[in-house]
């Protein structure tokens, strides 16, 4: 048994007035899931969208796997509404809620969603490792959360490598600055769930880009 390579495009830098069309195009071009970046203007200095928009998107896209990346100060506040909106996986940052992580994760599972735990580049791995038994996925941010199109932080790769060595079957996601130039580092370190925003959205050939990212990661898993 081993983990599987999956590509989850981030629609943050797509034309959001065409959210449905852009999402459908990504799925038709081979995306394995959609990574939906939710920001509250407090945890990060940017605002995007919330559960009402996710619910509308779900009403038009019935069968794709939706991950919401909750860059919010109070992740416990949006569990029920995101579950109601049809979210499959609720990935939240642990930094604002360090002493409530297991409780929040339990509520997410009770609401019928998978649990993802995210850490910012400045957060030690230690803070998240003890919560792995109650989580389905760990997200290692490879940029400061808040904006698409930033430069990939190679110095986060030791976290991914350590996790993979110690948890061979854990879903490990990377997010931020991942594209054709940086995917090899992520694959080599052991990430298997790959978020990629601008690199896919701006690609001349979306299908080829998604396929190349996935095969690079799957080859590293199979090696
Ligand atoms: C950043 C978001 C990312 C971002 C990825 O805060 O969490 O998902 O949109 O975009 P790129 O791949 O352009 O860094
Ligand atoms: Zn994200």
Coordinates of N, CA and C and ligand atoms in Angstrom, one line a residue:
X1 N 0.8 -1.2 0.0 CA 0.0 0.0 0.0 C 0.9 1.3 0.0
X2 N 0.4 2.3 -0.7 CA 1.2 3.5 -0.7 C 0.2 4.7 -1.0
X3 N 0.7 5.9 -0.7 CA -0.2 7.0 -1.0 C -0.2 7.3 -2.5
X4 N -1.1 8.1 -2.9 CA -1.4 8.4 -4.3 C -1.1 9.8 -4.7
X5 N -0.5 10.1 -5.8 CA -0.3 11.5 -6.2 C -1.6 12.1 -6.7
X6 N -1.9 13.3 -6.2 CA -3.1 14.0 -6.5 C -2.8 15.4 -6.7
X7 N -3.4 16.0 -7.7 CA -3.2 17.4 -8.0 C -4.5 18.2 -7.8
X8 N -4.4 19.2 -6.9 CA -5.5 20.0 -6.5 C -5.3 21.5 -6.9
X9 N -5.8 21.9 -8.1 CA -5.5 23.3 -8.4 C -6.2 24.3 -7.5
X10 N -5.6 25.4 -7.2 CA -6.1 26.5 -6.4 C -6.7 27.5 -7.4
X11 N -8.0 27.8 -7.2 CA -8.7 28.7 -8.2 C -8.5 30.2 -7.8
X12 N -7.7 30.4 -6.7 CA -7.5 31.8 -6.2 C -7.2 32.8 -7.3
X13 N -6.3 32.5 -8.2 CA -5.9 33.4 -9.2 C -6.6 33.2 -10.6
X14 N -7.6 32.5 -10.5 CA -8.4 32.3 -11.8 C -9.4 33.5 -11.9
X15 N -10.1 33.6 -12.9 CA -11.2 34.6 -13.1 C -12.4 34.2 -12.2
X16 N -12.5 34.8 -11.0 CA -13.5 34.4 -10.1 C -14.9 34.7 -10.5
X17 N -15.0 35.6 -11.5 CA -16.4 35.9 -12.0 C -16.9 34.7 -12.8
X18 N -16.0 33.8 -13.1 CA -16.3 32.5 -13.9 C -15.9 31.3 -13.0
X19 N -16.2 31.4 -11.8 CA -15.7 30.3 -10.9 C -16.1 28.9 -11.3
X20 N -17.4 28.8 -11.7 CA -17.9 27.5 -12.2 C -17.1 27.0 -13.4
X21 N -17.1 27.9 -14.4 CA -16.4 27.5 -15.7 C -15.0 27.2 -15.5
X22 N -14.3 28.0 -14.7 CA -12.9 27.7 -14.4 C -12.7 26.4 -13.7
X23 N -13.5 26.1 -12.7 CA -13.4 24.9 -12.0 C -13.7 23.7 -12.9
X24 N -14.7 23.8 -13.7 CA -15.1 22.7 -14.6 C -13.9 22.4 -15.6
X25 N -13.3 23.5 -16.0 CA -12.2 23.3 -17.0 C -11.1 22.6 -16.3
X26 N -10.8 22.9 -15.1 CA -9.7 22.3 -14.4 C -10.0 20.8 -14.2
X27 N -11.2 20.5 -13.8 CA -11.6 19.1 -13.6 C -11.6 18.3 -14.9
X28 N -12.0 18.9 -16.0 CA -12.0 18.3 -17.3 C -10.6 18.1 -17.8
X29 N -9.7 18.9 -17.3 CA -8.2 18.8 -17.7 C -7.5 17.9 -16.7
X30 N -8.2 17.2 -15.9 CA -7.5 16.1 -15.1 C -7.2 16.5 -13.6
X31 N -7.7 17.6 -13.1 CA -7.5 17.9 -11.7 C -8.2 16.7 -10.8
X32 N -7.5 16.3 -9.8 CA -8.0 15.3 -8.9 C -9.0 15.8 -7.9
X33 N -8.8 17.1 -7.5 CA -9.7 17.7 -6.5 C -9.5 19.2 -6.7
X34 N -10.4 20.0 -6.1 CA -10.3 21.5 -6.1 C -9.9 21.9 -4.7
X35 N -8.9 22.8 -4.7 CA -8.4 23.4 -3.4 C -9.0 24.9 -3.4
X36 N -9.9 25.1 -2.4 CA -10.6 26.4 -2.4 C -10.1 27.2 -1.2
X37 N -9.5 28.3 -1.5 CA -8.8 29.1 -0.5 C -9.8 30.1 0.1
X38 N -10.1 29.9 1.4 CA -11.0 30.7 2.2 C -10.1 31.6 3.1
X39 N -10.3 32.9 3.0 CA -9.5 33.9 3.8 C -10.4 34.8 4.5
X40 N -10.1 35.2 5.7 CA -11.0 36.0 6.5 C -10.5 37.5 6.8
X41 N -9.3 37.8 6.2 CA -8.8 39.2 6.4 C -8.2 39.4 7.8
X42 N -8.2 38.4 8.6 CA -7.7 38.5 10.0 C -6.5 37.6 10.1
X43 N -6.7 36.3 9.9 CA -5.6 35.4 9.9 C -4.6 35.7 8.9
X44 N -5.1 36.1 7.7 CA -4.2 36.5 6.6 C -4.7 37.9 6.1
X45 N -3.8 38.7 5.5 CA -4.2 40.0 5.1 C -4.8 40.0 3.7
X46 N -5.9 39.2 3.6 CA -6.6 39.1 2.3 C -7.9 38.5 2.5
X47 N -8.8 38.8 1.6 CA -10.2 38.3 1.7 C -10.5 37.5 0.4
X48 N -11.2 36.4 0.6 CA -11.7 35.7 -0.7 C -13.2 35.5 -0.6
X49 N -13.6 34.3 -0.3 CA -15.0 33.9 -0.3 C -15.2 33.0 0.8
X50 N -16.5 32.7 1.1 CA -16.9 31.8 2.1 C -17.8 30.7 1.7
X51 N -18.5 30.1 2.7 CA -19.4 29.0 2.4 C -20.5 29.3 1.4
X52 N -21.1 30.5 1.3 CA -22.2 30.7 0.4 C -21.7 30.5 -1.1
X53 N -20.5 30.9 -1.4 CA -19.9 30.7 -2.7 C -19.6 29.2 -2.9
X54 N -19.0 28.6 -1.9 CA -18.7 27.2 -2.1 C -20.0 26.3 -2.3
X55 N -21.1 26.7 -1.6 CA -22.3 26.0 -1.8 C -22.9 26.2 -3.2
X56 N -22.8 27.4 -3.7 CA -23.2 27.6 -5.1 C -22.4 26.8 -6.1
X57 N -21.1 26.7 -5.9 CA -20.3 25.9 -6.8 C -20.6 24.5 -6.7
X58 N -20.9 24.0 -5.4 CA -21.3 22.6 -5.3 C -22.6 22.2 -6.0
X59 N -23.5 23.2 -6.0 CA -24.8 22.9 -6.7 C -24.6 22.7 -8.2
X60 N -23.5 23.1 -8.7 CA -23.2 22.9 -10.1 C -22.2 21.8 -10.4
X61 N -21.4 21.5 -9.4 CA -20.4 20.4 -9.6 C -20.7 19.4 -8.5
X62 N -21.3 18.3 -8.9 CA -21.8 17.4 -7.9 C -20.7 16.4 -7.4
X63 N -19.8 16.0 -8.2 CA -19.0 14.8 -7.8 C -17.5 15.1 -7.5
X64 N -17.0 16.3 -7.7 CA -15.6 16.5 -7.4 C -15.3 16.6 -5.9
X65 N -14.1 16.3 -5.6 CA -13.7 16.4 -4.2 C -13.3 17.9 -3.9
X66 N -14.0 18.5 -2.9 CA -13.7 19.9 -2.5 C -12.9 19.9 -1.2
X67 N -11.7 20.5 -1.3 CA -11.0 20.8 -0.1 C -11.1 22.3 0.2
X68 N -11.5 22.8 1.3 CA -11.4 24.2 1.7 C -10.2 24.4 2.5
X69 N -9.3 25.3 2.1 CA -8.1 25.7 2.9 C -8.5 26.9 3.7
X70 N -8.8 26.7 5.0 CA -9.4 27.7 5.9 C -8.3 28.6 6.5
X71 N -8.0 29.7 5.9 CA -7.0 30.6 6.4 C -7.8 31.6 7.2
X72 N -8.2 31.2 8.4 CA -9.2 32.0 9.2 C -8.7 31.9 10.7
X73 N -9.1 32.9 11.4 CA -8.8 33.0 12.8 C -9.6 32.1 13.7
X74 N -10.8 31.8 13.3 CA -11.7 31.0 14.1 C -12.2 29.8 13.3
X75 N -11.4 28.8 13.0 CA -11.8 27.7 12.2 C -13.0 26.9 12.7
X76 N -13.2 27.0 14.1 CA -14.3 26.3 14.7 C -15.7 26.9 14.3
X77 N -15.6 28.1 13.8 CA -16.9 28.8 13.5 C -17.6 28.4 12.2
X78 N -16.8 27.8 11.3 CA -17.3 27.5 9.9 C -17.6 26.1 9.6
X79 N -17.4 25.2 10.6 CA -17.5 23.8 10.3 C -18.9 23.4 9.8
X80 N -19.9 23.7 10.5 CA -21.3 23.3 10.1 C -21.6 23.9 8.7
X81 N -21.3 25.2 8.5 CA -21.7 25.8 7.2 C -20.9 25.2 6.0
X82 N -19.7 24.9 6.3 CA -18.9 24.3 5.2 C -19.4 22.8 4.9
X83 N -19.7 22.1 5.9 CA -20.3 20.8 5.7 C -21.6 20.9 4.9
X84 N -22.4 21.8 5.3 CA -23.7 22.0 4.6 C -23.5 22.5 3.2
X85 N -22.4 23.1 2.9 CA -22.0 23.6 1.6 C -21.5 22.5 0.7
X86 N -21.3 21.3 1.3 CA -20.8 20.2 0.5 C -19.3 20.0 0.4
X87 N -18.6 20.5 1.4 CA -17.2 20.3 1.5 C -16.8 18.9 1.9
X88 N -15.8 18.4 1.2 CA -15.3 17.0 1.6 C -14.2 17.0 2.6
X89 N -13.3 18.0 2.5 CA -12.2 18.1 3.5 C -12.0 19.5 3.9
X90 N -12.0 19.6 5.3 CA -11.8 20.9 5.9 C -10.4 21.0 6.5
X91 N -9.6 21.8 5.7 CA -8.2 22.0 6.1 C -8.0 23.3 6.8
X92 N -7.6 23.3 8.1 CA -7.5 24.6 8.8 C -6.1 24.8 9.4
X93 N -5.8 26.0 9.6 CA -4.5 26.4 10.3 C -4.6 26.2 11.8
X94 N -3.6 25.5 12.3 CA -3.7 25.3 13.8 C -3.2 26.5 14.6
X95 N -2.5 27.4 14.0 CA -1.8 28.5 14.8 C -2.7 29.2 15.7
X96 N -3.9 29.6 15.3 CA -4.8 30.4 16.2 C -5.5 29.6 17.3
X97 N -5.4 28.3 17.1 CA -6.3 27.4 18.0 C -5.5 26.2 18.6
X98 N -4.2 26.5 19.0 CA -3.3 25.4 19.3 C -3.8 24.5 20.4
X99 N -4.5 25.0 21.4 CA -5.0 24.1 22.5 C -6.4 23.5 22.2
X100 N -6.9 23.7 21.0 CA -8.2 23.2 20.7 C -8.2 22.3 19.5
X101 N -7.1 21.9 19.0 CA -7.0 21.2 17.7 C -7.7 19.9 17.7
X102 N -7.5 19.1 18.7 CA -8.2 17.8 18.6 C -9.7 17.9 18.7
X103 N -10.2 18.9 19.5 CA -11.6 19.1 19.7 C -12.2 19.6 18.3
X104 N -11.5 20.5 17.7 CA -12.0 21.0 16.4 C -12.0 19.9 15.4
X105 N -10.9 19.1 15.3 CA -10.9 18.0 14.4 C -12.0 17.0 14.6
X106 N -12.3 16.8 15.8 CA -13.4 15.8 16.1 C -14.7 16.4 15.6
X107 N -14.9 17.7 15.8 CA -16.2 18.3 15.3 C -16.3 18.2 13.7
X108 N -15.1 18.4 13.1 CA -15.1 18.3 11.6 C -15.5 16.9 11.2
X109 N -15.0 15.9 11.8 CA -15.3 14.6 11.5 C -16.8 14.3 11.8
X110 N -17.2 14.8 12.9 CA -18.7 14.5 13.2 C -19.6 15.2 12.2
X111 N -19.1 16.3 11.6 CA -19.9 16.9 10.5 C -19.8 16.2 9.2
X112 N -18.9 15.2 9.2 CA -18.9 14.3 7.9 C -17.8 14.7 7.0
X113 N -16.8 15.5 7.4 CA -15.7 15.9 6.5 C -14.4 15.3 7.0
X114 N -13.5 15.2 6.1 CA -12.1 14.9 6.4 C -11.4 16.1 7.0
X115 N -10.3 15.8 7.8 CA -9.6 16.8 8.5 C -8.2 17.0 7.9
X116 N -7.9 18.3 7.6 CA -6.6 18.6 7.2 C -6.0 19.6 8.2
X117 N -4.8 19.5 8.6 CA -4.1 20.4 9.5 C -3.0 21.1 8.7
X118 N -3.1 22.5 8.8 CA -2.1 23.3 8.0 C -1.2 24.0 9.0
X119 N 0.1 24.2 8.5 CA 1.0 25.0 9.3 C 1.7 26.0 8.4
X120 N 1.9 27.2 8.9 CA 2.6 28.3 8.1 C 4.1 28.0 8.1
X121 N 4.9 28.6 7.3 CA 6.3 28.3 7.2 C 7.0 28.5 8.5
X122 N 6.6 29.5 9.3 CA 7.3 29.7 10.6 C 6.9 28.8 11.7
X123 N 6.0 27.9 11.5 CA 5.5 27.1 12.6 C 6.2 25.7 12.6
X124 N 6.7 25.3 13.8 CA 7.5 24.1 13.9 C 6.6 22.9 13.6
X125 N 7.2 21.9 13.0 CA 6.4 20.6 12.8 C 5.9 20.0 14.1
X126 N 6.7 20.2 15.1 CA 6.3 19.7 16.4 C 4.9 20.0 16.8
X127 N 4.5 21.2 16.5 CA 3.1 21.7 16.9 C 2.0 20.9 16.3
X128 N 2.3 20.2 15.1 CA 1.2 19.5 14.5 C 1.3 18.0 14.6
X129 N 2.5 17.5 14.9 CA 2.8 16.1 14.9 C 1.9 15.3 15.9
X130 N 1.7 15.9 17.1 CA 0.9 15.2 18.1 C -0.6 15.1 17.7
X131 N -1.0 15.8 16.7 CA -2.4 15.8 16.3 C -2.6 14.9 15.1
X132 N -1.6 14.3 14.6 CA -1.7 13.5 13.4 C -2.7 12.3 13.6
X133 N -2.7 11.7 14.7 CA -3.7 10.6 14.9 C -5.2 11.0 14.6
X134 N -5.5 12.2 14.8 CA -6.9 12.7 14.6 C -7.0 13.5 13.3
X135 N -6.1 13.3 12.4 CA -6.2 14.1 11.1 C -6.0 13.1 9.9
X136 N -6.5 13.6 8.8 CA -6.4 12.8 7.5 C -5.3 13.3 6.6
X137 N -4.8 14.5 6.8 CA -3.8 15.1 6.0 C -3.1 16.3 6.7
X138 N -1.8 16.4 6.4 CA -1.1 17.6 6.9 C -0.7 18.4 5.7
X139 N -0.9 19.7 5.8 CA -0.5 20.7 4.8 C 0.7 21.5 5.3
X140 N 1.8 21.4 4.6 CA 3.0 22.2 4.8 C 3.0 23.3 3.8
X141 N 2.7 24.5 4.3 CA 2.7 25.7 3.5 C 4.1 26.0 2.9
X142 N 4.2 26.3 1.7 CA 5.5 26.6 1.1 C 5.6 28.1 0.6
X143 N 4.6 28.9 1.1 CA 4.7 30.3 1.1 C 4.0 30.8 2.3
X144 N 4.1 32.1 2.7 CA 3.2 32.7 3.7 C 1.8 32.7 3.1
X145 N 0.8 32.1 3.9 CA -0.5 32.1 3.3 C -1.1 33.5 3.1
X146 N -1.9 33.7 2.1 CA -2.5 35.0 1.8 C -2.7 35.3 0.4
X147 N -1.7 35.0 -0.4 CA -1.7 35.4 -1.8 C -1.1 34.3 -2.7
X148 N -1.7 34.2 -3.9 CA -1.1 33.3 -4.9 C 0.1 34.0 -5.6
X149 N 0.8 33.2 -6.3 CA 1.9 33.7 -7.1 C 3.2 34.1 -6.4
X150 N 3.4 33.6 -5.2 CA 4.6 33.9 -4.4 C 5.7 32.8 -4.7
X151 N 6.9 33.1 -4.2 CA 8.0 32.2 -4.5 C 8.0 31.1 -3.5
X152 N 8.2 29.9 -4.1 CA 8.3 28.6 -3.3 C 9.4 28.7 -2.3
X153 N 9.1 28.2 -1.1 CA 10.2 28.2 0.0 C 10.8 26.8 0.1
X154 N 11.9 26.6 -0.5 CA 12.6 25.3 -0.4 C 12.9 24.9 1.0
X155 N 13.1 25.9 1.9 CA 13.4 25.5 3.3 C 12.3 24.8 4.1
X156 N 11.2 24.6 3.5 CA 10.1 23.9 4.1 C 10.2 22.4 3.8
X157 N 11.1 22.0 2.8 CA 11.1 20.6 2.4 C 11.6 19.6 3.5
X158 N 12.5 20.0 4.4 CA 12.8 19.1 5.5 C 11.6 18.7 6.3
X159 N 10.6 19.5 6.5 CA 9.4 19.1 7.2 C 8.6 18.0 6.5
X160 N 8.5 18.2 5.1 CA 7.8 17.2 4.3 C 8.6 15.8 4.4
X161 N 9.9 15.9 4.3 CA 10.8 14.7 4.3 C 10.6 14.0 5.6
X162 N 10.7 14.7 6.7 CA 10.6 14.1 8.0 C 9.2 13.4 8.2
X163 N 8.2 14.1 7.8 CA 6.8 13.5 7.9 C 6.7 12.2 7.0
X164 N 7.2 12.3 5.8 CA 7.1 11.1 5.0 C 7.9 9.9 5.5
X165 N 9.1 10.2 6.1 CA 9.9 9.1 6.7 C 9.2 8.5 7.9
X166 N 8.5 9.3 8.6 CA 7.9 8.8 9.8 C 6.4 8.3 9.6
X167 N 5.8 8.8 8.6 CA 4.4 8.4 8.3 C 4.2 8.1 6.8
X168 N 4.6 6.9 6.5 CA 4.7 6.5 5.0 C 3.3 6.5 4.4
X169 N 2.2 6.4 5.1 CA 0.9 6.4 4.5 C 0.1 7.7 4.7
X170 N 0.7 8.7 5.2 CA 0.0 9.9 5.5 C -0.2 10.7 4.2
X171 N -1.3 11.4 4.0 CA -1.5 12.3 3.0 C -0.8 13.6 3.4
X172 N 0.2 14.0 2.6 CA 1.0 15.2 2.9 C 0.8 16.2 1.7
X173 N 0.4 17.4 2.0 CA 0.1 18.4 0.9 C 1.1 19.5 1.0
X174 N 1.4 20.1 -0.1 CA 2.2 21.3 -0.2 C 1.4 22.3 -1.0
X175 N 1.6 23.6 -0.6 CA 0.8 24.7 -1.2 C 1.6 26.0 -1.2
X176 N 1.7 26.5 -2.4 CA 2.4 27.8 -2.5 C 3.6 27.7 -3.4
X177 N 3.6 28.4 -4.6 CA 4.7 28.4 -5.5 C 5.1 27.1 -6.1
X178 N 4.1 26.2 -6.2 CA 4.4 24.9 -6.7 C 4.1 24.8 -8.2
X179 N 5.0 24.5 -9.1 CA 4.8 24.4 -10.5 C 5.9 23.5 -11.1
X180 N 6.1 23.7 -12.4 CA 7.0 22.8 -13.1 C 8.5 22.9 -12.6
X181 N 8.8 24.1 -12.1 CA 10.2 24.3 -11.6 C 10.4 23.7 -10.2
X182 N 9.4 23.6 -9.4 CA 9.6 23.3 -8.0 C 9.0 21.9 -7.6
X183 N 8.3 21.3 -8.6 CA 7.6 20.0 -8.3 C 8.5 18.9 -7.9
X184 N 9.7 18.9 -8.5 CA 10.7 17.8 -8.2 C 11.1 17.8 -6.7
X185 N 11.3 19.0 -6.2 CA 11.6 19.1 -4.8 C 10.5 18.5 -3.9
X186 N 9.3 18.9 -4.2 CA 8.2 18.4 -3.4 C 8.0 16.9 -3.6
X187 N 8.2 16.4 -4.8 CA 8.1 14.9 -5.0 C 9.2 14.2 -4.3
X188 N 10.4 14.7 -4.4 CA 11.5 14.0 -3.7 C 11.4 14.0 -2.2
X189 N 10.9 15.1 -1.6 CA 10.7 15.2 -0.2 C 9.6 14.2 0.3
X190 N 8.6 13.9 -0.6 CA 7.6 12.9 -0.2 C 6.2 13.5 -0.2
X191 N 5.9 14.7 -0.7 CA 4.6 15.2 -0.7 C 3.8 14.4 -1.8
X192 N 2.5 14.1 -1.5 CA 1.7 13.4 -2.5 C 0.4 14.2 -2.9
X193 N 0.0 15.2 -2.2 CA -1.1 16.1 -2.6 C -0.5 17.4 -2.9
X194 N -0.7 17.8 -4.1 CA -0.1 19.0 -4.7 C -1.1 20.1 -5.0
X195 N -1.0 21.2 -4.3 CA -1.8 22.4 -4.7 C -0.9 23.3 -5.6
X196 N -1.5 23.7 -6.7 CA -0.8 24.6 -7.6 C -1.8 25.6 -8.2
X197 N -1.5 26.9 -8.0 CA -2.4 27.9 -8.5 C -2.0 28.5 -9.8
X198 N -1.2 29.6 -9.7 CA -0.8 30.3 -10.9 C -0.2 29.4 -12.0
X199 N 0.6 28.4 -11.5 CA 1.3 27.6 -12.5 C 0.4 26.8 -13.4
X200 N -0.8 26.4 -12.8 CA -1.8 25.7 -13.6 C -2.7 26.7 -14.3
X201 N -3.2 27.7 -13.6 CA -4.1 28.7 -14.2 C -3.5 29.4 -15.4
X202 N -2.2 29.8 -15.3 CA -1.6 30.5 -16.4 C -1.0 29.6 -17.4
X203 N -1.1 28.3 -17.3 CA -0.4 27.4 -18.2 C -1.0 27.5 -19.6
X204 N -0.2 27.4 -20.6 CA -0.7 27.4 -22.0 C -1.5 26.1 -22.2
X205 N -1.0 25.1 -21.6 CA -1.8 23.8 -21.7 C -2.0 23.2 -20.3
X206 N -3.2 23.5 -19.8 CA -3.5 23.1 -18.5 C -3.5 21.6 -18.3
X207 N -4.0 20.8 -19.3 CA -4.0 19.4 -19.1 C -2.6 18.8 -19.0
X208 N -1.7 19.3 -19.9 CA -0.3 18.8 -19.9 C 0.4 19.2 -18.5
X209 N 0.1 20.4 -18.1 CA 0.8 20.8 -16.8 C 0.3 19.9 -15.6
X210 N -1.0 19.7 -15.5 CA -1.5 18.9 -14.5 C -0.9 17.5 -14.6
X211 N -0.9 16.9 -15.8 CA -0.4 15.6 -16.0 C 1.1 15.5 -15.6
X212 N 1.9 16.5 -16.0 CA 3.3 16.5 -15.7 C 3.5 16.6 -14.1
X213 N 2.8 17.4 -13.5 CA 2.9 17.5 -12.0 C 2.6 16.2 -11.4
X214 N 1.5 15.6 -11.8 CA 1.1 14.3 -11.2 C 2.1 13.2 -11.5
X215 N 2.6 13.1 -12.7 CA 3.5 12.0 -13.0 C 4.8 12.2 -12.3
X216 N 5.3 13.4 -12.1 CA 6.5 13.6 -11.4 C 6.4 13.1 -9.9
X217 N 5.2 13.4 -9.3 CA 5.0 13.0 -7.9 C 4.8 11.5 -7.9
X218 N 4.0 10.9 -8.8 CA 3.7 9.5 -8.8 C 5.0 8.7 -9.0
X219 N 5.9 9.1 -9.9 CA 7.1 8.5 -10.2 C 8.0 8.4 -8.9
X220 N 8.0 9.5 -8.1 CA 8.8 9.5 -6.9 C 8.2 8.5 -5.9
X221 N 6.9 8.4 -5.9 CA 6.2 7.5 -4.9 C 6.6 6.0 -5.3
X222 N 6.6 5.8 -6.6 CA 6.8 4.4 -7.1 C 8.3 4.0 -7.1
X223 N 9.2 5.0 -7.0 CA 10.6 4.7 -7.1 C 11.1 3.9 -5.9
Ligands
LIG1 C1 -1.9 31.0 -0.7 C2 -2.9 29.9 -1.0 C3 -2.5 29.1 -2.1 C4 -2.2 29.8 -3.4 C5 -1.5 28.9 -4.3 O1 -2.2 31.6 0.5 O2 -3.2 29.1 0.1 O3 -3.4 28.0 -2.3 O4 -3.4 30.2 -4.0 O5 -1.1 29.7 -5.5 P1 0.3 29.6 -6.1 O6 0.4 28.2 -6.6 O7 0.2 30.6 -7.2 O8 1.3 29.9 -5.1
LIG2 ZN1 -4.3 27.2 -0.3

